[in-house]
mmCIF file of C-alpha atoms in Angstrom:
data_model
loop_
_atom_site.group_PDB
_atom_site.id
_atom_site.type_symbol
_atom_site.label_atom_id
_atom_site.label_comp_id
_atom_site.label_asym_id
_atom_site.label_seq_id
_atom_site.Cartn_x
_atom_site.Cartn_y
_atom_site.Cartn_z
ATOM 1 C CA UNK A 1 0.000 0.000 0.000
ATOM 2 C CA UNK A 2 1.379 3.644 -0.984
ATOM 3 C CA UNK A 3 1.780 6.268 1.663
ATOM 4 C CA UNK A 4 -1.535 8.303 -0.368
ATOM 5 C CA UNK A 5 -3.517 5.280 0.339
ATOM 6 C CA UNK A 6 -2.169 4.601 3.899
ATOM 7 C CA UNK A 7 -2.994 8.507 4.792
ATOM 8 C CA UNK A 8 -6.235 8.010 3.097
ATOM 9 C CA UNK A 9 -7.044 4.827 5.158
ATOM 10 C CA UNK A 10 -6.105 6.821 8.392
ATOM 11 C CA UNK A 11 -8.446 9.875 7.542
ATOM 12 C CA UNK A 12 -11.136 7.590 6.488
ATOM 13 C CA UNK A 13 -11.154 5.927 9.936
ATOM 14 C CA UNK A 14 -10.194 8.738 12.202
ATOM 15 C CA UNK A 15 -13.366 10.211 10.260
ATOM 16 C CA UNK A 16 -15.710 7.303 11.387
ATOM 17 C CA UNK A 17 -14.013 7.185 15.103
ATOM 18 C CA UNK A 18 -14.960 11.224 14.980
ATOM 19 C CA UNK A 19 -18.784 10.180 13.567
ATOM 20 C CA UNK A 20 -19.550 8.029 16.321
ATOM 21 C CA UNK A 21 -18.101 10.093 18.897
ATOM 22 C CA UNK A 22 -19.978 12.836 17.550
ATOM 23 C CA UNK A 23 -23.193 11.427 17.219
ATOM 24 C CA UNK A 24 -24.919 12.526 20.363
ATOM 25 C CA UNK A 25 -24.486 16.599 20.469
ATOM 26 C CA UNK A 26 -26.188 19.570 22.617
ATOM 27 C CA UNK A 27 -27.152 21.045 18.771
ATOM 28 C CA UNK A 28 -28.964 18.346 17.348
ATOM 29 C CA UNK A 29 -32.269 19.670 16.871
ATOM 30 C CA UNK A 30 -30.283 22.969 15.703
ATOM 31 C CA UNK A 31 -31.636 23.158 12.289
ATOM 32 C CA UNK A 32 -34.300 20.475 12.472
ATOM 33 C CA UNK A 33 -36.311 21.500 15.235
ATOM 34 C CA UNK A 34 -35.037 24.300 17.385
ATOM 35 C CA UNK A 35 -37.506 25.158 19.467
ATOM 36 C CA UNK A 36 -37.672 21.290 20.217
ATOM 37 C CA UNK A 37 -35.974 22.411 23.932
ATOM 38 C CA UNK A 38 -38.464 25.221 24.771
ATOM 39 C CA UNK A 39 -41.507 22.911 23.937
ATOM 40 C CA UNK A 40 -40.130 20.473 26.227
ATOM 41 C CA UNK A 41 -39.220 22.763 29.368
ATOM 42 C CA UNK A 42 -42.330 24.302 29.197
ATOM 43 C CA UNK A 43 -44.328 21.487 29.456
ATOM 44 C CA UNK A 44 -42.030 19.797 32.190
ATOM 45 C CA UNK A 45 -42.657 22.886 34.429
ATOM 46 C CA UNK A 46 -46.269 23.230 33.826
ATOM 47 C CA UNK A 47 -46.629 19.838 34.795
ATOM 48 C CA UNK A 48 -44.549 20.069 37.706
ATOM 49 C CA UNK A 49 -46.208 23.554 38.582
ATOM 50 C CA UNK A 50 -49.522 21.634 38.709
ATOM 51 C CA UNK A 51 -48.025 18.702 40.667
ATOM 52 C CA UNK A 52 -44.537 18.690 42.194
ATOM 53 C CA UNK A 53 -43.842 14.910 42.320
ATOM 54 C CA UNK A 54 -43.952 14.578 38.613
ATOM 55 C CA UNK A 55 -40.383 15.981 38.726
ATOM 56 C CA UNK A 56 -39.629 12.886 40.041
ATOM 57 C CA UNK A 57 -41.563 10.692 38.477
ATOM 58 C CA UNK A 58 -40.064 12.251 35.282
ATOM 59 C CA UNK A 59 -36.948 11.559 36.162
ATOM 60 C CA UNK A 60 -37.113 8.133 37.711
ATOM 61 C CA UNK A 61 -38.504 7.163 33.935
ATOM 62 C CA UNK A 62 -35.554 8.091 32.576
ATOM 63 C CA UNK A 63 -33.908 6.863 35.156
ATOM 64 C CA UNK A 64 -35.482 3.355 34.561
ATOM 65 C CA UNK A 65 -35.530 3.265 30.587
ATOM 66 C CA UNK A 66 -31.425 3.897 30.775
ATOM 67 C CA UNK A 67 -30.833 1.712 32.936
ATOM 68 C CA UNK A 68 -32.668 -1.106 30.495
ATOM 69 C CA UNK A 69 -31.443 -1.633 26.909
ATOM 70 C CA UNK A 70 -29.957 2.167 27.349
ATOM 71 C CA UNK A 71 -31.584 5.161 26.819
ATOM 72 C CA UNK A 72 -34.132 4.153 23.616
ATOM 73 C CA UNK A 73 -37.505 4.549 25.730
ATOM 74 C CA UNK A 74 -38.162 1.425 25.741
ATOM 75 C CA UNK A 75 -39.714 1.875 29.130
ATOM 76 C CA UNK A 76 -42.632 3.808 26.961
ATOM 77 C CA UNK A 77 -43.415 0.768 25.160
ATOM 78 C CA UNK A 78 -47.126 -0.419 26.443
ATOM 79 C CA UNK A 79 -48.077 -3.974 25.551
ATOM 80 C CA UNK A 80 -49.651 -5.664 22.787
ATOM 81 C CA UNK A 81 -51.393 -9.078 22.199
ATOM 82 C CA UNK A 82 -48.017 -10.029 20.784
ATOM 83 C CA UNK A 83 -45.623 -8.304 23.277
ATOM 84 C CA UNK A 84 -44.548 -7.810 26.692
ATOM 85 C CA UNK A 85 -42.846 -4.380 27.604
ATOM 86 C CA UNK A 86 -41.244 -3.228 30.875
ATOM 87 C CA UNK A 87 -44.242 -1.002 32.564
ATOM 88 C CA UNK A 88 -45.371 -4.281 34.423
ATOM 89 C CA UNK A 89 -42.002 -5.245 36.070
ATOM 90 C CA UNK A 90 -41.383 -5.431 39.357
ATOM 91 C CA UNK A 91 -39.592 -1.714 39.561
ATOM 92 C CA UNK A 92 -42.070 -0.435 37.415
ATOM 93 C CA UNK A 93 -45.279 -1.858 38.024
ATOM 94 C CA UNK A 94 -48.007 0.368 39.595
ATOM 95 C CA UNK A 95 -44.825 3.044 40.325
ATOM 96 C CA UNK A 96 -43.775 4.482 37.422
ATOM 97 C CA UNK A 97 -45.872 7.307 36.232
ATOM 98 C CA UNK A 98 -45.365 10.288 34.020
ATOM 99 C CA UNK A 99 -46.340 8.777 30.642
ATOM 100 C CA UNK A 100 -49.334 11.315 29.629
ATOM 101 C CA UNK A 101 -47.039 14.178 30.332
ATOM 102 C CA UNK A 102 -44.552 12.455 28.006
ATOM 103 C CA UNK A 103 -47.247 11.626 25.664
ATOM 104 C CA UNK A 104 -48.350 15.414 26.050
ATOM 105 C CA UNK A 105 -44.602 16.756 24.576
ATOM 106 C CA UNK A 106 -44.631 14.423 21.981
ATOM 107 C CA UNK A 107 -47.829 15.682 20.609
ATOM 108 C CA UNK A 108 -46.680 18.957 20.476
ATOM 109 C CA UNK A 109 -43.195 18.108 18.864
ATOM 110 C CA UNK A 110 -45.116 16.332 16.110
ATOM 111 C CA UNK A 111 -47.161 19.041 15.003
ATOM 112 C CA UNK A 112 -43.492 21.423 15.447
ATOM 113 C CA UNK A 113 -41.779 18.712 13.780
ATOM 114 C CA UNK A 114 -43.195 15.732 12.846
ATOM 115 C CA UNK A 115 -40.650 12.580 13.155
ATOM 116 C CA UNK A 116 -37.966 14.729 14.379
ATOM 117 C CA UNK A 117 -37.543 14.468 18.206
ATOM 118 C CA UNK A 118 -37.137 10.946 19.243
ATOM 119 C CA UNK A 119 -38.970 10.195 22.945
ATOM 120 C CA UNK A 120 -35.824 8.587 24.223
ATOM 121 C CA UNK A 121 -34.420 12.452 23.674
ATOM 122 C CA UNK A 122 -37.512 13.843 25.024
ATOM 123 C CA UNK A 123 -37.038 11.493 28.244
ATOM 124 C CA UNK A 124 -33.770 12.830 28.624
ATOM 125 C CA UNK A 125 -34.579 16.337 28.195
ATOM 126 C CA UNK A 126 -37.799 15.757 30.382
ATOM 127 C CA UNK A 127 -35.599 14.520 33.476
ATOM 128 C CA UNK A 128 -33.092 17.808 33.455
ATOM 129 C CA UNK A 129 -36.131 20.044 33.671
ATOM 130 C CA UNK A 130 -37.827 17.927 36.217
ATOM 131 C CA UNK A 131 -34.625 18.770 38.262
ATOM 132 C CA UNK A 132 -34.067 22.236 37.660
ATOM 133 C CA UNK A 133 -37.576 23.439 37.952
ATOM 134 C CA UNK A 134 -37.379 21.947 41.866
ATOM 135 C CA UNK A 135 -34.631 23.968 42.472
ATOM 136 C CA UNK A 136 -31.692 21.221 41.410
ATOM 137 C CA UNK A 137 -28.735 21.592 39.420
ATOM 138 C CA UNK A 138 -28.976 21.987 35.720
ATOM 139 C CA UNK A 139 -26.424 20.550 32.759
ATOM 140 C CA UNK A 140 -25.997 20.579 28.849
ATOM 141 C CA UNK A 141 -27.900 17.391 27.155
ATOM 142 C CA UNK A 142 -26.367 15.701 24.769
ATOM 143 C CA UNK A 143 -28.632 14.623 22.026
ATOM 144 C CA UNK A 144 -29.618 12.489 18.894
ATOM 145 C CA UNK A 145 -31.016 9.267 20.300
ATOM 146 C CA UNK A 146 -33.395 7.438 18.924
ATOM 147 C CA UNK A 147 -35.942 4.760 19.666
ATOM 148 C CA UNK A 148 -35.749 1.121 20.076
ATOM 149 C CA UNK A 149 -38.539 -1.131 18.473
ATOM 150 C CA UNK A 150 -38.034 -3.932 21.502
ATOM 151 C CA UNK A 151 -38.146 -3.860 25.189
ATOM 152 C CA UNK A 152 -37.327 -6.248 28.133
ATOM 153 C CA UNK A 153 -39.740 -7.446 30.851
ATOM 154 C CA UNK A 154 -36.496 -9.266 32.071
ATOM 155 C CA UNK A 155 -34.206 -6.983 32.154
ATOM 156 C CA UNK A 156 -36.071 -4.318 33.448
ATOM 157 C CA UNK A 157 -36.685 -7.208 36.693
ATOM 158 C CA UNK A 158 -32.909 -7.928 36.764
ATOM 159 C CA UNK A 159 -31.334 -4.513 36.167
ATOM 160 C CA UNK A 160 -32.987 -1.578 38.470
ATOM 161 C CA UNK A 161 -32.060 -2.173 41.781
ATOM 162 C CA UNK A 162 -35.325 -2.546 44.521
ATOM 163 C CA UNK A 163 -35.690 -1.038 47.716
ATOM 164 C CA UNK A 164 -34.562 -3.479 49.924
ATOM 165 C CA UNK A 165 -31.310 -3.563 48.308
ATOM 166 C CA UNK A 166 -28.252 -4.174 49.993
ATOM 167 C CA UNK A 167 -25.146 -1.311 49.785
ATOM 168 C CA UNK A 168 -23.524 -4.190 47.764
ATOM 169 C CA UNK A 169 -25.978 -4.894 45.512
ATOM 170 C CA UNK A 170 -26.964 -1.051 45.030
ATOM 171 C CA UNK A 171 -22.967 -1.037 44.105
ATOM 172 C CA UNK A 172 -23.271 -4.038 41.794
ATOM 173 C CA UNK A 173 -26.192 -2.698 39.739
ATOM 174 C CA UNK A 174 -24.957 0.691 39.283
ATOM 175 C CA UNK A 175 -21.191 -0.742 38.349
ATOM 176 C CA UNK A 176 -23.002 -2.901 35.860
ATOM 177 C CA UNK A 177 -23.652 0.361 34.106
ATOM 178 C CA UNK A 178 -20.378 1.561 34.225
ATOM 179 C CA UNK A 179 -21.168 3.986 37.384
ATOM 180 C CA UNK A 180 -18.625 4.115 40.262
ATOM 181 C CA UNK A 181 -20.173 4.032 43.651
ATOM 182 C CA UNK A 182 -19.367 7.375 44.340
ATOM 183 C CA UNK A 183 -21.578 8.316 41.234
ATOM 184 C CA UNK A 184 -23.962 5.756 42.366
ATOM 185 C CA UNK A 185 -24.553 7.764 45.736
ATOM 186 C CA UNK A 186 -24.899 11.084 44.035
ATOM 187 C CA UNK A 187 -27.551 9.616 41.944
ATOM 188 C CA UNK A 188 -29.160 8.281 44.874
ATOM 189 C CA UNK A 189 -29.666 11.915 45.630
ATOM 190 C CA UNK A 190 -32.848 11.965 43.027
ATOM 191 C CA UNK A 191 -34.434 10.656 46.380
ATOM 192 C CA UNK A 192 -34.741 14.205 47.778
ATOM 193 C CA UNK A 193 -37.559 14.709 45.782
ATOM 194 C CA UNK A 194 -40.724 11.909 44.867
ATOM 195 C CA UNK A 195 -42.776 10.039 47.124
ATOM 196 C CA UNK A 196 -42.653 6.345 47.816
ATOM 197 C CA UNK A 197 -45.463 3.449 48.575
ATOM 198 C CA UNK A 198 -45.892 2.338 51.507
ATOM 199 C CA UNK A 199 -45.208 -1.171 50.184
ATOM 200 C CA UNK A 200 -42.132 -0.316 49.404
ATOM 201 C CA UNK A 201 -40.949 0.684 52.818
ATOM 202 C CA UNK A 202 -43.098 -1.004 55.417
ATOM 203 C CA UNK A 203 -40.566 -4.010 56.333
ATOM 204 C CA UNK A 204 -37.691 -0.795 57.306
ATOM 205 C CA UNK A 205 -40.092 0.888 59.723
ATOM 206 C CA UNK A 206 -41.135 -2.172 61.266
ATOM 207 C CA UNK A 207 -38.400 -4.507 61.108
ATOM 208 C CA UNK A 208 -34.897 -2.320 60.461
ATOM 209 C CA UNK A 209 -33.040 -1.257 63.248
ATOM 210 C CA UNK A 210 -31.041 1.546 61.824
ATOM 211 C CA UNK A 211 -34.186 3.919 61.720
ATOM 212 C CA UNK A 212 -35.363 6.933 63.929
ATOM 213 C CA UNK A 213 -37.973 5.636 66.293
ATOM 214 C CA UNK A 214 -39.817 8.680 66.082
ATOM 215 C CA UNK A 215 -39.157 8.925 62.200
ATOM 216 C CA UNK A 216 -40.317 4.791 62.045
ATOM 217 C CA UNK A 217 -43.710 5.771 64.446
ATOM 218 C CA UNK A 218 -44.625 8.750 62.214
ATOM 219 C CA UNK A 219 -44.823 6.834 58.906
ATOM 220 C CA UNK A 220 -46.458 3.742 60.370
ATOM 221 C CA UNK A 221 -49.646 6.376 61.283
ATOM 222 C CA UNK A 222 -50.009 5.588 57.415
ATOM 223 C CA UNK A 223 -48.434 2.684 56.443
ATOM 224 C CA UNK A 224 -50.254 0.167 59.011
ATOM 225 C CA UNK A 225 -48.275 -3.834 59.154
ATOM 226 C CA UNK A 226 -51.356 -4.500 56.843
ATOM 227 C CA UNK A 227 -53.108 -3.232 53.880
ATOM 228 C CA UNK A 228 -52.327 0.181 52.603
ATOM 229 C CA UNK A 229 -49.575 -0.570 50.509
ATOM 230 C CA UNK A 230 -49.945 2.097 48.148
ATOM 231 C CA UNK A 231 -50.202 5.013 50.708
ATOM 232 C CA UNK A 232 -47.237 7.322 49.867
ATOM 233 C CA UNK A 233 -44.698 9.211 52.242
ATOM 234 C CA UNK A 234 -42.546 11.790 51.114
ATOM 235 C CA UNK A 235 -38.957 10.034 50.190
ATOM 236 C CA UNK A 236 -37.436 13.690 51.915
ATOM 237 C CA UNK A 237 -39.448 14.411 54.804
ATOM 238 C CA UNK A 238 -37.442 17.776 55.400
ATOM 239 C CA UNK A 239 -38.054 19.536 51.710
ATOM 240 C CA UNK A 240 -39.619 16.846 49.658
ATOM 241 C CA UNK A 241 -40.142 19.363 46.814
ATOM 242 C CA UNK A 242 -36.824 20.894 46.703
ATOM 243 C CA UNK A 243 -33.811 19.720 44.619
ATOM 244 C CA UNK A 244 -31.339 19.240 47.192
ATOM 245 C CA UNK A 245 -28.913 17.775 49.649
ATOM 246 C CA UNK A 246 -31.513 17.120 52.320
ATOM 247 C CA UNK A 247 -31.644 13.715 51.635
ATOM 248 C CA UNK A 248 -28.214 13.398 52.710
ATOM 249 C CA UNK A 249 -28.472 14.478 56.769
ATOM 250 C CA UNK A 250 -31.936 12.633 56.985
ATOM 251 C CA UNK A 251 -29.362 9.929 55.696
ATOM 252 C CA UNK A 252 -27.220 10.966 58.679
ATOM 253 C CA UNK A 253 -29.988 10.928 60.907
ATOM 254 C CA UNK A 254 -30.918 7.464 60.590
ATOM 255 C CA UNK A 255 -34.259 9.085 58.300
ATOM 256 C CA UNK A 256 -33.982 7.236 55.282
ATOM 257 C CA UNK A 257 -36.784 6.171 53.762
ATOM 258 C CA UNK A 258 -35.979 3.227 51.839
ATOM 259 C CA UNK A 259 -33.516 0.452 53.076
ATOM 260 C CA UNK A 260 -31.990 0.660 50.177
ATOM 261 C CA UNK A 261 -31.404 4.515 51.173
ATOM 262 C CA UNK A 262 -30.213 4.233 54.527
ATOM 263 C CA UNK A 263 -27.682 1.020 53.247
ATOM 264 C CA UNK A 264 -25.465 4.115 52.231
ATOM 265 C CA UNK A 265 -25.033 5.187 55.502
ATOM 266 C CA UNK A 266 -24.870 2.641 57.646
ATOM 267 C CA UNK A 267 -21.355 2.132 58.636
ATOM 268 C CA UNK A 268 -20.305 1.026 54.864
ATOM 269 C CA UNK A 269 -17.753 1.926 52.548
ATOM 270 C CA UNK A 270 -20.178 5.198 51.208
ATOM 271 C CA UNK A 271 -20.138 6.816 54.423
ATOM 272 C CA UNK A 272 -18.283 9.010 53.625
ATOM 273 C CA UNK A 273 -19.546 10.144 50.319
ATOM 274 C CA UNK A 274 -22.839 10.680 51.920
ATOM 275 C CA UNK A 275 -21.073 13.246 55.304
ATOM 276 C CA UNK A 276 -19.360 14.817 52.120
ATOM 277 C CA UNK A 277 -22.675 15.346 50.181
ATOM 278 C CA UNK A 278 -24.227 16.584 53.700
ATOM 279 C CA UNK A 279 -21.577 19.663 53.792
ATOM 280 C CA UNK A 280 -20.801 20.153 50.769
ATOM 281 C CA UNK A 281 -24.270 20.857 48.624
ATOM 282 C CA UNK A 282 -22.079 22.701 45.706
ATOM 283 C CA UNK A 283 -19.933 19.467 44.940
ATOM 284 C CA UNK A 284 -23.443 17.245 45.489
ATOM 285 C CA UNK A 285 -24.884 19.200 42.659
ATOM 286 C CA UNK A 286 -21.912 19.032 40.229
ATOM 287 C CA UNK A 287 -21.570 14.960 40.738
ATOM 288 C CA UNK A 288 -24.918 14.408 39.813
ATOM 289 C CA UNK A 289 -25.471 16.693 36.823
ATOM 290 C CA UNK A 290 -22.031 14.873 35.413
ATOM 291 C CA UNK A 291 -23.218 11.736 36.664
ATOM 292 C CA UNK A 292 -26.659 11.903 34.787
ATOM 293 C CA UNK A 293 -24.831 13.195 31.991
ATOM 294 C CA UNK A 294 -23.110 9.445 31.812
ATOM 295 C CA UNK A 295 -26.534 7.972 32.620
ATOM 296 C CA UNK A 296 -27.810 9.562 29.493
ATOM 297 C CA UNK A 297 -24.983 8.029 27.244
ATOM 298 C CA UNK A 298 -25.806 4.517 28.227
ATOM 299 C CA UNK A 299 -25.608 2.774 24.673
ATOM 300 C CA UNK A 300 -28.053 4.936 22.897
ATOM 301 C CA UNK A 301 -29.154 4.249 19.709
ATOM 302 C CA UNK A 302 -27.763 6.512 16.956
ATOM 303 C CA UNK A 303 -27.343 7.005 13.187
ATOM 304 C CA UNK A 304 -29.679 4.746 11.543
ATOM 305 C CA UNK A 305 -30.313 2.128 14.369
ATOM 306 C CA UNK A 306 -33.938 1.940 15.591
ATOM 307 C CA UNK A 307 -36.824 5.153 15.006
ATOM 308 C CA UNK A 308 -38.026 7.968 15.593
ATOM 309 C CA UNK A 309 -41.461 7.016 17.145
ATOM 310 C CA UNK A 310 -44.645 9.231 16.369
ATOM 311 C CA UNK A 311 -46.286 7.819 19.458
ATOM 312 C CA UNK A 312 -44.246 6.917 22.319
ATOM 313 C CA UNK A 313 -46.650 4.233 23.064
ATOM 314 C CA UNK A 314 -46.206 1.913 20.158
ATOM 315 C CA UNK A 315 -43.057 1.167 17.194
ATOM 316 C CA UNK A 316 -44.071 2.725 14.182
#
């Protein structure tokens, strides 16, 4: 092979390498829908004018459609007589809400822009607002993905991590993703804001030791040993509809909610992440804006690789 066609070979690759590294970018929707952003934010604080915990219900979806076959939306896939999507596992079923408000956005993008935006985009979008409009930290999306035509009942049961989670498996699942645990605590964080069932936490205020008793006899006023199971408690009891570090000292305080939340701080190799988070709110905010920045790179479909669904709901 000549030198020519050696340098030739080099740009040609170096070109693709750049391509794929360049696929996702904060100007996607420059040219082909730019006011694709605005649309979005304004919906995402409407909604969460009108109702608060859809901030976090916005952002646990895109929290649990990354975390399953990356960030497509394959979470937004309902079911069919000939397929079985992921809103009736375990994590999601009965819990995960948010999916008129997404529906809502897409609507409007479609008549901007019709098959332009993709809803795994949207999702992504959707969860930065949901933080900043509480009062959270805010970052630069990177964008471009598009939509997956599948989605897994299984892996959505094996992959998002439960509330009764041990600190080693909440390490395990988020490693699994490529997330380090300190990343894994600062995403964690999401729990200052949202409300849980009562399901989901009865066995910590009646069986777990590591709890406030005063904290534990307060919730069980509405979560009763019995029955009741989808009763909801604030996840933050100090501001549970303000973005920050809160969650952190109730950590401190034995006030976790979950089990899952208080296995960060209970003696284990996070403790200190979480006293750091508790003092320092500025570097809590920074960790998990770069941290859901990673979250929303999680093998996302690109180029010509799935669609751009015109309903959310259902492939095209």
């Amino acid at each position: 092979m000549t030198l020519p066609n050696i340098i030739v070979r080099f740009l040609l690759v170096f070109c693709l390498i750049g391509m794929v590294s360049a696929q996702l970018s904060s100007t996607f929707y420059g040219k082909t829908c730019p006011n694709a952003l605005s649309t979005i934010k304004s919906a995402v604080v409407s909604a969460v004018n009108s109702e608060p915990r859809m901030g976090a219900s916005l952002l646990r979806l895109h929290f649990h459609d990354c975390f399953v076959q990356g960030c497509d939306a394959s979470v937004l896939l309902d079911d069919t007589s000939s397929f079985t999507g992921e809103k009736s596992a375990g994590p999601n079923a009965n819990s995960i809400r948010g999916f008129d408000v997404i529906d809502n956005i897409k609507s409007k993008l479609e008549s901007l822009c019709p098959g332009v935006v993709s809803c795994a985009d949207i999702l992504t979008v959707a969860a930065r607002d949901s933080v900043v409009a509480l009062g959270g930290p805010s970052w630069t999306v990177q964008l471009g993905r598009r939509d997956s035509t599948t989605a897994s009942l299984s892996s959505a049961n094996s992959d998002l991590p439960g509330p009764s989670s041990s600190l080693s498996a909440l390490i395990s699942s988020f490693s699994n993703k490529g997330f380090t645990s300190k990343e894994m605590v600062a995403l964690s964080g999401s729990h200052t804001i949202g409300k849980a069932q009562c399901s989901t936490f009865r066995t910590r205020i009646y069986n777990d030791t590591n709890i406030d008793s005063s904290f534990a006899t307060s919730l069980k006023a509405n979560c009763p040993s019995t029955g009741g199971g989808s009763n909801l408690a604030n996840l933050d009891t100090t501001t549970p509809n303000t973005f920050d570090n809160a969650y952190f000292k109730n950590l401190q305080n034995k006030k976790g909610l979950l089990h899952s939340d208080q296995e960060l701080f209970n003696g284990g190799s996070t403790d200190s992440i979480v006293n750091g988070y508790s003092s320092n709110p500025a570097s809590f905010g920074t960790d998990f804006a770069n941290a859901m920045i990673k979250m929303g790179n999680l093998s996302p479909l690109t180029g010509s690789s799935g669609q751009i669904r015109t309903n959310c709901r259902k492939t095209n």
